[in-house]
Amino acid sequence: MPGWNRHSGHAVALPIHNIDTDQLIPSRFMSTRRKEGYGGFLLHDLRKDESGDDHPHFPLNRHRHASLLVAGRNFGSGSSREAAVYALVDAGIRAVFAPSFGDIFAGNAVNNGLLPARVSEDDYTLLVRILGESTEPADVALESGKLSVGEIEVSFSLDPSWRTKLINGWDDIDQTLQHVADIERHKTSWNQNAPWARPAAEAQRS
Amino acid sequence: MTAPSTLLDQLWSAHEIVRRDDGSSLLWVDRHLVHEGSHHAFAKIEARGLAVAEPDRTFAVVDHYAPTRNRARISDPKIKYMVDTLRKNARKHGLRLFDLDDPGQGIVHVVGPEQGLTLPGLLINCGDSHTSTHGAFGALAFGIGATEVAHVLATQTIWQKKPAAMRLHIDGTLGPGVGAKDIALNWIAKLSADGAQGHAIEYSGSAVRALSMEGRMTLCNLSIEGGARFGLIAPDETTFSYLGGRSYAPRGAAWNAALEDWSKLRTDDAAHFDREIRLNARDIAPTVTWGTSPEQAIPVTSTIPDPTVLTNGKAEAVRDALDYMSLDAGRPIEGTPVDQVFVGSCTNGRIEDLRTAAAVLSGRKAKVPGLVSPGSALVKAQAEQEGLDRIFVEAGLEWAGAGCSMCVGMNGDLVAPGKRCASSTNRNFRGRQGPGARTHLMSPAMVAAAAVTGTITDVRPLLKGRVG
């Protein structure tokens, strides 16, 4: 996964609270292989009517080139499905700005290079007002934690470990393999100190 | 003298291998539970040529896509592909698979505990947000995404930042017809669906101690619906007697050593919590959701919120939810007609849940169709031994096989567009039970009451003279 530090694109507002991962990608699409692409599933049932046609007024249908999303609180709550992040990333979204995020979603986002940026309620309201139903050119700077839309600039917060990971494009498995000796040591002492922690051989079923 | 510690502190330090300067901990994983949805993670380790590090601590369960009828021949090619992919991966990596015909098959969060895979003091991961369920045993259990599942498969460890500690203390006694589901919906409505984000919740107090393991699992299961990735309850005699003799639980000398260690797993009296919330069980009524987020829950005796009397931000969300749910503001929630009912899921698909639903339905007829899907094949067998299946069938409900079923609809058990379902599940999100489906979350007893009257109904009068 390539790292990134700055991104210039267009921002769009989706002023809805509690956009859960079932809405980000309905479960019926989740048996799709990763390489087939998930972008077309993003917010599928909000974007499309029963016959599969796009709702003309839905923000992401009006502004397909947008790469920055401003959304309401508790974005990505619910299921742990990483497919919700795949749908965003494959649709070209690089960052989501919201007052709060589902914990599992936010971790998944960072693991796929998507920035889950926390903004204050006031800045969220400001961004929604500025963007309205249109889209504006916007710039994100990860290092300084700033989002600029036209003349205004807002700060976002991000866990420092996630910032480093996004900037460097780090992969957790590579990081962990540097600790193989520590892991082995822990495993040995845990096996000794908590012998009950290993699964017992399966008891014969009656 | 060590500083006073919380149960979270104790579990965390027992599993911490290293801590980086940025505060991330590398934690040892004792049990890794995988299911059909883990296909992305298996593909990831395959792409890197990595093996499963600890196959003996990794267990595979068919649940999300498990057909609840005619499971020997799966007709839907997508479902068959998902189940076959898990079979292939389990075989390739030498994992114990609870396949569709296994007497231990079921929903992963029902199977883990009933097989004795879930134990106090363990760290348990699964690529499913309701992994918080296992915290009911005093285990550090949390849901993870596909990249993290791949990481656990490859290394048997996980990077995680320690959450803040929150205590939800519930004293008092629950009234008849009120259960763990009602406690959960109650606190989530109070604190909101993101109220506990970034926290691990330890549930304590006499009302929690009085809960069975089934009730405790329901409570911990729903932690994530209030934003908490972790729910915890200190183990006690209720925990130990549930686990004794389970298939994978320790035996003989190891069991005695385990009991000695597990008895010490408890928060010290002087330990500090970042946040403390207190509730009294006697204030909790049977609770139902009216909207499209679990926080949109009210006592069954109350009225549907009116957006015109709410402040701006909330009003819009309420209006949207009422529109989707096709409900009128200001009307009593009780008496709302439902089209169908569902009893099951990792939240409320255990034997005690089926017993409470059957206690309401016994000798009565359902006015609407419904599906009962036990949480596991063992729960199904137990229920059939107790004659509960007869009660459901005689009431007019369908008795099916075990799986996630209509909670998430991946196996084809769907609520049709526009239909209203009284459901013992965990999420009333838009489209969760099927595109356009309208879900009302409630306890299994309340679902049974809705079946009997065909409307959302206070279960309490229906329990008079019965053991609920």
CSV table of N, CA and C in Angstrom, one decimal, chain A residues 6-9 68 97 136-141 146-150 156:
chain,number,residue,atom,x,y,z
A,6,ARG,N,-0.1,14.4,1.1
A,6,ARG,CA,-1.0,15.4,0.7
A,6,ARG,C,-1.9,14.9,-0.4
A,7,HIS,N,-3.1,15.5,-0.4
A,7,HIS,CA,-4.0,15.1,-1.5
A,7,HIS,C,-4.8,16.4,-1.9
A,8,SER,N,-5.0,16.6,-3.1
A,8,SER,CA,-5.8,17.7,-3.6
A,8,SER,C,-6.9,17.1,-4.5
A,9,GLY,N,-8.2,17.4,-4.1
A,9,GLY,CA,-9.3,16.9,-4.8
A,9,GLY,C,-10.5,17.7,-4.6
A,68,LEU,N,-13.1,13.5,-1.5
A,68,LEU,CA,-13.1,13.8,-0.1
A,68,LEU,C,-14.6,13.9,0.4
A,97,PHE,N,-14.3,13.0,6.5
A,97,PHE,CA,-14.2,13.9,7.6
A,97,PHE,C,-15.5,13.8,8.4
A,136,GLU,N,-16.4,21.5,-3.8
A,136,GLU,CA,-15.4,22.5,-3.8
A,136,GLU,C,-14.0,21.8,-3.9
A,137,PRO,N,-13.1,22.5,-4.6
A,137,PRO,CA,-11.7,22.0,-4.5
A,137,PRO,C,-11.2,22.0,-3.0
A,138,ALA,N,-10.5,21.0,-2.6
A,138,ALA,CA,-10.0,20.9,-1.2
A,138,ALA,C,-8.7,20.2,-1.2
A,139,ASP,N,-7.9,20.6,-0.1
A,139,ASP,CA,-6.6,20.0,0.0
A,139,ASP,C,-6.5,19.4,1.4
A,140,VAL,N,-5.9,18.2,1.5
A,140,VAL,CA,-5.6,17.6,2.8
A,140,VAL,C,-4.1,17.5,3.0
A,141,ALA,N,-3.7,17.8,4.2
A,141,ALA,CA,-2.3,17.6,4.6
A,141,ALA,C,-2.3,16.8,5.8
A,146,LYS,N,-4.5,19.2,8.5
A,146,LYS,CA,-5.4,20.3,8.1
A,146,LYS,C,-6.2,20.0,6.8
A,147,LEU,N,-7.4,20.4,6.7
A,147,LEU,CA,-8.2,20.4,5.5
A,147,LEU,C,-8.5,21.8,5.1
A,148,SER,N,-8.2,22.1,3.8
A,148,SER,CA,-8.5,23.5,3.3
A,148,SER,C,-9.6,23.3,2.3
A,149,VAL,N,-10.6,24.1,2.4
A,149,VAL,CA,-11.7,24.2,1.4
A,149,VAL,C,-11.8,25.6,1.0
A,150,GLY,N,-11.4,26.1,-0.2
A,150,GLY,CA,-11.4,27.5,-0.5
A,150,GLY,C,-10.6,28.3,0.5
A,156,PHE,N,-8.0,18.6,11.7
A,156,PHE,CA,-8.7,17.3,12.1
A,156,PHE,C,-7.7,16.5,13.0
